[in-house]
mmCIF file of C-alpha atoms in Angstrom:
data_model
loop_
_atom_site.group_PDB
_atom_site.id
_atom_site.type_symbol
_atom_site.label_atom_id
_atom_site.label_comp_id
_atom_site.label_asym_id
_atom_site.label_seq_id
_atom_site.Cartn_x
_atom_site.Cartn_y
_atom_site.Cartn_z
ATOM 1 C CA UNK A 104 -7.289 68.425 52.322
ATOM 2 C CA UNK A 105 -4.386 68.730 54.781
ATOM 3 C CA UNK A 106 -5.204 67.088 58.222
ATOM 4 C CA UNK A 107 -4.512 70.123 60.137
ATOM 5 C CA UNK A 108 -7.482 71.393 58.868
ATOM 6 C CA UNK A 109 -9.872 68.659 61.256
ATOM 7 C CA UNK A 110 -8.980 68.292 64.877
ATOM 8 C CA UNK A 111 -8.642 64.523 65.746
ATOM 9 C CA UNK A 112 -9.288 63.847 69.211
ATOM 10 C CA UNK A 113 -9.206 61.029 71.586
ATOM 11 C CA UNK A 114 -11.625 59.805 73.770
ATOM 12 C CA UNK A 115 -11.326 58.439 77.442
ATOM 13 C CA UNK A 116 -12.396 54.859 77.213
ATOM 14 C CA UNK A 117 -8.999 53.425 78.000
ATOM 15 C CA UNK A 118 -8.754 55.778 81.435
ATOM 16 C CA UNK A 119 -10.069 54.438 84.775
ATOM 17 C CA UNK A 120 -12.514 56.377 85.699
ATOM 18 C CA UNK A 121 -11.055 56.274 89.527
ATOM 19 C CA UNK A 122 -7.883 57.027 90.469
ATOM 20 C CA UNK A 123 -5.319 54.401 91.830
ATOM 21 C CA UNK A 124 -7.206 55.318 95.445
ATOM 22 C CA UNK A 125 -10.416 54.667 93.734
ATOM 23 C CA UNK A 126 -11.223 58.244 93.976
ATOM 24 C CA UNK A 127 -13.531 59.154 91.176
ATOM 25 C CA UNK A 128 -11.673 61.280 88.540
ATOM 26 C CA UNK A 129 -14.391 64.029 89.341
ATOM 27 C CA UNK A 130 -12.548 64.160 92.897
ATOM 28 C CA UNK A 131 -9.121 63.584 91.832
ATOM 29 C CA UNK A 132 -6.023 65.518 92.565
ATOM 30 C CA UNK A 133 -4.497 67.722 89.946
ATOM 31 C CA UNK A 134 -1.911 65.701 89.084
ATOM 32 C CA UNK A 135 -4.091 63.061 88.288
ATOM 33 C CA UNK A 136 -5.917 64.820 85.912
ATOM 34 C CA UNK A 137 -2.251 66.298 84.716
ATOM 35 C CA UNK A 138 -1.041 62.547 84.022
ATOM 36 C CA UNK A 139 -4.270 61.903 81.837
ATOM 37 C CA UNK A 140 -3.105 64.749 79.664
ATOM 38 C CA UNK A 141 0.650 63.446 79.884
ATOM 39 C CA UNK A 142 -0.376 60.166 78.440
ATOM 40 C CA UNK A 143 -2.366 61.636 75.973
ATOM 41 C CA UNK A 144 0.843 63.791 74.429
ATOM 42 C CA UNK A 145 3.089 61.013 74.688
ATOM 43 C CA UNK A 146 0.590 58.794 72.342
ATOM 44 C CA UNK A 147 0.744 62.146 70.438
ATOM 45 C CA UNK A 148 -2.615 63.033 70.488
ATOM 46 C CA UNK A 149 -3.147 66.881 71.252
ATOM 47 C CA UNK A 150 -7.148 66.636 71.926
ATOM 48 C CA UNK A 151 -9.317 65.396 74.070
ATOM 49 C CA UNK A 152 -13.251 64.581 74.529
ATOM 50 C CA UNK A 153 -14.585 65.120 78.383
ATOM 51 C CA UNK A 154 -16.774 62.251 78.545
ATOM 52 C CA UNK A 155 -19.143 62.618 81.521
ATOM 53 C CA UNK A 156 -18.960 59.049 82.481
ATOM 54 C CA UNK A 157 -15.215 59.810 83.742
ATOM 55 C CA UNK A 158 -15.221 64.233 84.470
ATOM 56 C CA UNK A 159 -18.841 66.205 84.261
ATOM 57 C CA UNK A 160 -17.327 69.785 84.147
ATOM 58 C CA UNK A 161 -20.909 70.994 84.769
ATOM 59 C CA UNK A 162 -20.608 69.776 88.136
ATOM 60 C CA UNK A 163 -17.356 71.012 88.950
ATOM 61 C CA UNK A 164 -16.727 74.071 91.262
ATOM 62 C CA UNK A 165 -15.266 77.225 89.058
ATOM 63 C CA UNK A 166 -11.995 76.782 90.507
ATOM 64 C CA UNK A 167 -12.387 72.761 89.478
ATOM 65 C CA UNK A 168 -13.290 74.322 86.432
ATOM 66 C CA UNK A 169 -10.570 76.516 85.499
ATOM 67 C CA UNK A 170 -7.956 73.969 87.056
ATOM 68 C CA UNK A 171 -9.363 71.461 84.463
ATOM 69 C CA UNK A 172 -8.626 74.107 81.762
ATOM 70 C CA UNK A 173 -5.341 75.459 82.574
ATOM 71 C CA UNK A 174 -4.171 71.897 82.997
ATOM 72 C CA UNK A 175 -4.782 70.935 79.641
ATOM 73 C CA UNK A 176 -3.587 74.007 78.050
ATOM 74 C CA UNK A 177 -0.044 73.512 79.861
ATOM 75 C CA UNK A 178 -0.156 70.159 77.959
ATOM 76 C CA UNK A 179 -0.756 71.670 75.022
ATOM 77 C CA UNK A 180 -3.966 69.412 74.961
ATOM 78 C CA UNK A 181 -7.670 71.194 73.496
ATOM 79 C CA UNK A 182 -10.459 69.917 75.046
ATOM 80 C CA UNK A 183 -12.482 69.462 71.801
ATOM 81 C CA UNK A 184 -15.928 68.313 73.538
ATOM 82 C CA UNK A 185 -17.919 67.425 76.149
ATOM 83 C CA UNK A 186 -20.074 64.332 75.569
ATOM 84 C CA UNK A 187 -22.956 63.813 77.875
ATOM 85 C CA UNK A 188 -23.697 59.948 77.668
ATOM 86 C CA UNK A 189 -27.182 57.897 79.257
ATOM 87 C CA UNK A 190 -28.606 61.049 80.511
ATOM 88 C CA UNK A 191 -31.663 61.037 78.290
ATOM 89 C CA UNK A 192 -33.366 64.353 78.300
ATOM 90 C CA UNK A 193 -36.646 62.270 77.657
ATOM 91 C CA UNK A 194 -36.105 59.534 80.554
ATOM 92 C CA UNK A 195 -38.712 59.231 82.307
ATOM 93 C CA UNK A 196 -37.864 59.562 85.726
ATOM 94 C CA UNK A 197 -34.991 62.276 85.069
ATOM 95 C CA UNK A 198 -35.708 63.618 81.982
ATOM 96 C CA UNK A 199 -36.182 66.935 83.615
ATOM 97 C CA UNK A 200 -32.982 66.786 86.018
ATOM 98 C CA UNK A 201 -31.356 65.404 82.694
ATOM 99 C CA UNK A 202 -32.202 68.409 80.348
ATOM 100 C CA UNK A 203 -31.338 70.968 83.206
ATOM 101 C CA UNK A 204 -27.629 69.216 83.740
ATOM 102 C CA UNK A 205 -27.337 69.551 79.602
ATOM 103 C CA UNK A 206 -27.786 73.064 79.478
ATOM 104 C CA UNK A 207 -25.602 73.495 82.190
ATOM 105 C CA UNK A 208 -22.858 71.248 80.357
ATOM 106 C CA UNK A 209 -23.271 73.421 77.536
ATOM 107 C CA UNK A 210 -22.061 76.370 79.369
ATOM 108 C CA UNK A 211 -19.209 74.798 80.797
ATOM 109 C CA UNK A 212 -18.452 73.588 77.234
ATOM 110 C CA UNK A 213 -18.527 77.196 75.847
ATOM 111 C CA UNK A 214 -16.545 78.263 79.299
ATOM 112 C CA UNK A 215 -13.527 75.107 78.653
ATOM 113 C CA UNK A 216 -13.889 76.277 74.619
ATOM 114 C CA UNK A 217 -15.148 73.426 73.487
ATOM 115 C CA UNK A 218 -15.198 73.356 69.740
ATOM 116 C CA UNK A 219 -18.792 70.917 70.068
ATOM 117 C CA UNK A 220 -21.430 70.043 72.496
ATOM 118 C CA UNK A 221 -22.423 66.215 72.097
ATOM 119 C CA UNK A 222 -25.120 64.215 73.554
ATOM 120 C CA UNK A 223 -27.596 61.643 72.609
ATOM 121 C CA UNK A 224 -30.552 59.935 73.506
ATOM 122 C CA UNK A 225 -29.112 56.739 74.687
ATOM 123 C CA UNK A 226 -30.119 55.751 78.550
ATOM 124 C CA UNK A 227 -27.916 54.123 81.197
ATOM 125 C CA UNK A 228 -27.390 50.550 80.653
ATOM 126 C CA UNK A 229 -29.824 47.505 82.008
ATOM 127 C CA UNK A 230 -28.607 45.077 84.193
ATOM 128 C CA UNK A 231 -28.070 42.328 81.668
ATOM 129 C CA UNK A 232 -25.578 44.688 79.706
ATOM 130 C CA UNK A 233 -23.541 45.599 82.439
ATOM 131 C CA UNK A 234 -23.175 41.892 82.869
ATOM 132 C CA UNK A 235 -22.094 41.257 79.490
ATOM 133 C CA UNK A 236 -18.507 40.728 78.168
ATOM 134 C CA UNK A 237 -19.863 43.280 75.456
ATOM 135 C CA UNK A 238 -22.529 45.391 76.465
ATOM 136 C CA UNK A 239 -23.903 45.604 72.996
ATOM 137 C CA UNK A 240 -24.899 42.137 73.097
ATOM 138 C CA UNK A 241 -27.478 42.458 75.578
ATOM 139 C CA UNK A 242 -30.727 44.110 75.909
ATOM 140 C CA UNK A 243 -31.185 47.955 76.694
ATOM 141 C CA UNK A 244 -33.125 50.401 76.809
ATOM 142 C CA UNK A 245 -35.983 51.044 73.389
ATOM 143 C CA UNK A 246 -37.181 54.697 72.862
ATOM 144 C CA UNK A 247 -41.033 54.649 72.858
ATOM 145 C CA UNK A 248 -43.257 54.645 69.838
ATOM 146 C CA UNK A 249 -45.153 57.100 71.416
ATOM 147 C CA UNK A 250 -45.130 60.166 69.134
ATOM 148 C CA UNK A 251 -45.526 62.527 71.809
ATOM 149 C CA UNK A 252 -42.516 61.096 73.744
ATOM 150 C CA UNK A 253 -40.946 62.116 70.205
ATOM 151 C CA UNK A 254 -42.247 65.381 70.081
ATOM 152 C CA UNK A 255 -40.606 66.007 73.724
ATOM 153 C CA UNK A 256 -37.489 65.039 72.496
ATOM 154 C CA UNK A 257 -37.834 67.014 69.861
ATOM 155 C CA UNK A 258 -38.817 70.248 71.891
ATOM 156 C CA UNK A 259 -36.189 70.149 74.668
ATOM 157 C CA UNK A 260 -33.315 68.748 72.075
ATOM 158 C CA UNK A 261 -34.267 72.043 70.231
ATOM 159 C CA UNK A 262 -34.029 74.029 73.408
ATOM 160 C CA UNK A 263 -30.825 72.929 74.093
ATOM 161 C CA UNK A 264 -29.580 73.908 70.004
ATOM 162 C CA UNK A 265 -30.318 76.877 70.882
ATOM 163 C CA UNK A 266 -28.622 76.954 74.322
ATOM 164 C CA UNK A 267 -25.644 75.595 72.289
ATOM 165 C CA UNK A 268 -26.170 78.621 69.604
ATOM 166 C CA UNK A 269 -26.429 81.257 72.002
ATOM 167 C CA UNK A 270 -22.679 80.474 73.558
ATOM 168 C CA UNK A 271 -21.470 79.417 70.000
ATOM 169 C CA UNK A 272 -21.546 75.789 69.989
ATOM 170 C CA UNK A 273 -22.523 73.537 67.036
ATOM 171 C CA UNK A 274 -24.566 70.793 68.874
ATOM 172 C CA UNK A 275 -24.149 67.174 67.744
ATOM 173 C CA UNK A 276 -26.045 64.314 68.934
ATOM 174 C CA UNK A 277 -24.778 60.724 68.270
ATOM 175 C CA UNK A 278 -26.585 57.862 66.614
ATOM 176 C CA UNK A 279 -27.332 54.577 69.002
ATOM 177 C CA UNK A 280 -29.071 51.740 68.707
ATOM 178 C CA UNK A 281 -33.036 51.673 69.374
ATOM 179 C CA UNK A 282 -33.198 55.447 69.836
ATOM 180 C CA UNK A 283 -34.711 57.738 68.539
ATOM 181 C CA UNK A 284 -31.437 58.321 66.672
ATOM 182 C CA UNK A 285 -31.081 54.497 66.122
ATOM 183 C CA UNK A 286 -31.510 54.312 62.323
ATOM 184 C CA UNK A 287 -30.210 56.758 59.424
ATOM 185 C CA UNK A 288 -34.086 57.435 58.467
ATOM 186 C CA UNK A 289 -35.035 58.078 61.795
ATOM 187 C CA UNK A 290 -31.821 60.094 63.185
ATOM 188 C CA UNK A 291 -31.916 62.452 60.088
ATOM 189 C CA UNK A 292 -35.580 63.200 60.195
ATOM 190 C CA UNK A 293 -34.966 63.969 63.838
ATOM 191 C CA UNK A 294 -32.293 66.480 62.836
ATOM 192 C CA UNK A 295 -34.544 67.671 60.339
ATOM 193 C CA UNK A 296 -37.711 68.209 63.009
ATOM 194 C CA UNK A 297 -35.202 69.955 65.417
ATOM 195 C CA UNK A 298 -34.827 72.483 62.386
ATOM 196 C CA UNK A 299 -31.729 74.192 63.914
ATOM 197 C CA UNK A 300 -28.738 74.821 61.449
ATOM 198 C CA UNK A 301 -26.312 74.265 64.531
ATOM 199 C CA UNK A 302 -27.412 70.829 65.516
ATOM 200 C CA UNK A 303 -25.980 68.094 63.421
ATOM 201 C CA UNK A 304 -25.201 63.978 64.046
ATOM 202 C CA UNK A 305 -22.558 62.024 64.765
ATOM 203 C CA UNK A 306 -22.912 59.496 62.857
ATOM 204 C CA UNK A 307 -21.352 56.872 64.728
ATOM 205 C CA UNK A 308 -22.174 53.765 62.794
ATOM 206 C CA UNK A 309 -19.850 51.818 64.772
ATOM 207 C CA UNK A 310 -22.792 51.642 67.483
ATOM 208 C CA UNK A 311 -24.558 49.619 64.875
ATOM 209 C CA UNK A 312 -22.766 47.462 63.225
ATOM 210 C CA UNK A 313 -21.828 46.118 66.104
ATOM 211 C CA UNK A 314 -25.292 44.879 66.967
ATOM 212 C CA UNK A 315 -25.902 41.069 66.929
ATOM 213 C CA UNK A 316 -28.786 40.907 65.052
ATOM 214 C CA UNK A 317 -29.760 42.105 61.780
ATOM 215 C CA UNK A 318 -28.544 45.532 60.512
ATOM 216 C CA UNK A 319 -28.761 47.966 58.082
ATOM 217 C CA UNK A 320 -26.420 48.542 55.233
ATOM 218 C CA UNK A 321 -23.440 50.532 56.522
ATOM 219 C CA UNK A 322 -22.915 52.702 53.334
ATOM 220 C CA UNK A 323 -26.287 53.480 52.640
ATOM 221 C CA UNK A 324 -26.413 54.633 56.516
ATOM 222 C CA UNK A 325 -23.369 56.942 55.987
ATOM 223 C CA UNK A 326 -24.845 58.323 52.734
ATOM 224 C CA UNK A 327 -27.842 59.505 54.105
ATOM 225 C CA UNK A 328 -25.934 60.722 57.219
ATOM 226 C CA UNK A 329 -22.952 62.197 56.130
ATOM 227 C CA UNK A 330 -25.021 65.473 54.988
ATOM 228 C CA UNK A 331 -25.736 66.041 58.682
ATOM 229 C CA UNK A 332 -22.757 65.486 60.161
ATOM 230 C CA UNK A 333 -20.914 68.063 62.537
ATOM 231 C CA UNK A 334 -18.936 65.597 64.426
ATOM 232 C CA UNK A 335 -17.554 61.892 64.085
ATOM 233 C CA UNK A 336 -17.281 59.182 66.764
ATOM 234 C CA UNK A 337 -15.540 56.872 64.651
ATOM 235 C CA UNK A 338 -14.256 53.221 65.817
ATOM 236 C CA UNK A 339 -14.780 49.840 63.868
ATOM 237 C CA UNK A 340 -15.768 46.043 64.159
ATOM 238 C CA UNK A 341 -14.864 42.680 62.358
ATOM 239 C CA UNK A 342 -18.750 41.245 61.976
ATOM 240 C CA UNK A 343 -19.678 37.896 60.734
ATOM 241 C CA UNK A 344 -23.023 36.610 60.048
ATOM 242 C CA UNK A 345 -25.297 33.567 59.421
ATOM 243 C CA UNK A 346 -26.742 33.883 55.641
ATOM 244 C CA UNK A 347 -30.052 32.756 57.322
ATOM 245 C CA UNK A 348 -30.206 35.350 60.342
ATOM 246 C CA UNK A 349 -29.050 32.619 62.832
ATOM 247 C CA UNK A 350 -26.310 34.307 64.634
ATOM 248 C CA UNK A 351 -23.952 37.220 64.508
ATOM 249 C CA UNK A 352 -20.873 38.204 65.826
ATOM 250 C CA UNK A 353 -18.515 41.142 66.625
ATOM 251 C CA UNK A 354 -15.490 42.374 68.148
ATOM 252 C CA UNK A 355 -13.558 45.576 68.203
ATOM 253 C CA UNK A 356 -10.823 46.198 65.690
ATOM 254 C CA UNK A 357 -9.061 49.094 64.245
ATOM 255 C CA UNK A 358 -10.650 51.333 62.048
ATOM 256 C CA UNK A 359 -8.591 50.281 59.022
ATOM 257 C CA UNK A 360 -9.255 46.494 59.409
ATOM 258 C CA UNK A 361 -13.282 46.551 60.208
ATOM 259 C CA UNK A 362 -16.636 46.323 58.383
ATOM 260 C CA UNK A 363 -16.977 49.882 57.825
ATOM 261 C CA UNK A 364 -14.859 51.551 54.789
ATOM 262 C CA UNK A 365 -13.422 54.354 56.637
ATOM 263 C CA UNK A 366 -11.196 55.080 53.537
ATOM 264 C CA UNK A 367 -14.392 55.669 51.443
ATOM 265 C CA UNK A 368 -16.015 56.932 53.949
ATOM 266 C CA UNK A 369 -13.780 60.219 54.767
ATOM 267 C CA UNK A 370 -13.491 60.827 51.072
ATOM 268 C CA UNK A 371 -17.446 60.806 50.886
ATOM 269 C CA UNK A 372 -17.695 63.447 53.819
ATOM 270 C CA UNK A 373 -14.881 65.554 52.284
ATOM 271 C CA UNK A 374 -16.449 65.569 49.325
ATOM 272 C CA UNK A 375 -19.488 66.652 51.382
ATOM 273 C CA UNK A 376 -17.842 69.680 53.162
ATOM 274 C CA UNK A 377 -17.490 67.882 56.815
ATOM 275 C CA UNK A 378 -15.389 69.939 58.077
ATOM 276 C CA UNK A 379 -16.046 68.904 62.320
ATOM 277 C CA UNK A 380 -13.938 67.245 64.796
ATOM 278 C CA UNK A 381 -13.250 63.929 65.086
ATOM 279 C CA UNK A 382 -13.614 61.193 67.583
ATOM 280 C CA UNK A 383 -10.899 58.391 68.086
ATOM 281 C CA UNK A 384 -13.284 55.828 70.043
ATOM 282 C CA UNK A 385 -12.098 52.047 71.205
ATOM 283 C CA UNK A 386 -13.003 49.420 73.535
ATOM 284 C CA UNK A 387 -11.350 46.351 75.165
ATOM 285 C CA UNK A 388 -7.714 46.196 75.385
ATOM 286 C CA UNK A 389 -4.840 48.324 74.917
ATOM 287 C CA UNK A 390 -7.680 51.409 73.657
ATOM 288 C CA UNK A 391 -5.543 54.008 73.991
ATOM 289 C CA UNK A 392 -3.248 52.671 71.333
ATOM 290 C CA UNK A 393 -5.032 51.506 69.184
ATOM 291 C CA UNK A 394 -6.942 55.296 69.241
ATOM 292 C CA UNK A 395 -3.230 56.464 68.691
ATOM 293 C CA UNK A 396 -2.804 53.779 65.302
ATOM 294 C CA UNK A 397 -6.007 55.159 64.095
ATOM 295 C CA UNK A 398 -5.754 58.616 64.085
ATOM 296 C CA UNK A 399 -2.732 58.270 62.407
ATOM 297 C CA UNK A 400 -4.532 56.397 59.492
ATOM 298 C CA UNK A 401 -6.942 58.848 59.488
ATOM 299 C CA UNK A 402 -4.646 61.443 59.103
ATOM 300 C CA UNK A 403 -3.495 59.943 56.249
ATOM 301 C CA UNK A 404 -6.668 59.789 54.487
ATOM 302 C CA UNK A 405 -7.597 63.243 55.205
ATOM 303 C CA UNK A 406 -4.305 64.679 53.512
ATOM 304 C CA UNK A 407 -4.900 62.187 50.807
ATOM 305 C CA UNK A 408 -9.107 62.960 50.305
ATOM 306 C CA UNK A 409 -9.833 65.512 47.382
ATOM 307 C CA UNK A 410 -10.478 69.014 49.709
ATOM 308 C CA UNK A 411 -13.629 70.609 49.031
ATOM 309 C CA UNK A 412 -15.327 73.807 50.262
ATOM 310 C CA UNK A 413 -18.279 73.806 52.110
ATOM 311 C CA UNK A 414 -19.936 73.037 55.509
ATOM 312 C CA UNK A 415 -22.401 70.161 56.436
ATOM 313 C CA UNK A 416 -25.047 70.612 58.199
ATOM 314 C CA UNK A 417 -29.022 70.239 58.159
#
């Protein structure tokens, strides 16, 4: 399968989200946002994910709107997706506000023509992790075991497929740790009780293996997620672990030199029928290039992987 075929995108981990005033990039001048794109060419990316933690389009003005478009386009940069991140739709203080500012993301999505609408479950981080060198390290939030806290998620994630369907959009929601989406089992019965054909995973194992404690195994994860998969946040970590559970470690590395098999693992999704964007995701230093070095590895194992026909979905 040729790599043209998949759009790899970048994400925006390795922009401030200020600009060199400190102005948030929500309230930044056009050729702010311009220079984001700039840099994004010159690492020769020609995609982009909106993550809300840096621009929420659903907040803009129209004119903010359209600016934000036309800018991109001029770069010759798509704006793949719009990720909504730690705005749980089943918080419990704004899981109302939280499900009203994801349908209006949506729209904005279909109005930038975004190829996905992504989202999760995942809430805004505790204290203790935004004091950590690595946020994963520390303690956040833990969906309830309450099954009717479940069954909300379950009703208003399924409100929003359809939202998403109505305005074209394949919906994908991304796996993270102690979620409702935190485990293969649990993410893909989710997708399954949802019962939408346009709302898939992103199974972003990365989140997990990352953890510093006990995990599951990464390919058996990926095998029972793959099926669902509509969209790929895909990043990597060296791990090391005490045979006896005492400790664990992690740190960020490229996607070719980590725990995960990413070789094996495009091949398996190929051979699957994924056929949704990917995500080039990295934290701690230079991100940005090391994004860039991985998605030209993964271009190379998509024009390498045997093509297949086919869709995924649920």
């Amino acid at each position: 399968m040729s790599p043209t075929h998949h759009t790899i995108a970048c994400c925006m981990h390795g922009f401030s989200p200020t600009d060199s005033n400190g102005l948030p990039l929500q309230e930044a001048a056009p050729q702010t946002w311009a220079g984001i794109f700039s840099t994004l060419t010159g690492l020769g990316f020609t995609a982009l994910e909106i993550a809300d933690s840096h621009i929420r389009p659903a907040d803009l003005s129209p004119e903010r709107r359209g600016l934000l478009k036309d800018l991109a386009a001029s770069a010759g940069v798509e704006l793949t997706s719009i990720h909504v991140q730690r705005q749980s739709i089943i918080d419990p203080e704004r899981g109302e506000a939280n499900l009203d500012y994801a349908h209006r993301t949506i729209d904005a999505a279909a109005e930038l023509g975004c190829q996905v609408f992504s989202t999760g479950l995942h809430q805004p981080f505790s204290q203790a992790q935004r004091e950590a060198l690595w946020f994963w390290t520390a303690k956040g939030w833990t969906d309830p075991t309450d099954p009717e806290v479940r069954a909300l998620a379950v009703r208003r994630l399924r409100e929003l497929g359809r939202h998403a369907a109505e305005v074209g959009l394949p919906m994908s929601l991304e796996m993270y740790e102690d979620t409702y989406l935190g485990t293969a089992e649990s993410a893909v019965r989710l997708i399954e009780e949802i019962g939408l054909d346009n709302v898939g995973l992103n199974p972003d194992i990365g989140n997990l293996i990352r953890l510093h404690r006990p995990i599951d195994d990464w390919q058996e994860m990926h095998e029972l997620t793959l099926p669902y998969a509509n969209y790929w946040h895909m990043k990597n970590y060296q791990r090391d672990e005490a045979a006896d559970g005492s400790w664990f470690t992690s740190h960020p590395t490229t996607m070719r030199d980590g725990l995960i098999n990413y070789r094996a693992m495009v091949t398996r999704a190929v051979e699957l029928g994924f056929n949704g964007p990917f995500l080039m995701e990295q934290y701690g230093g230079d991100s940005l290039g090391v994004c860039a070095e991985n998605r030209t590895y993964l271009a190379g194992l998509l024009s390498t992987a045997p093509s297949t026909k086919g869709t995924t979905g649920p």
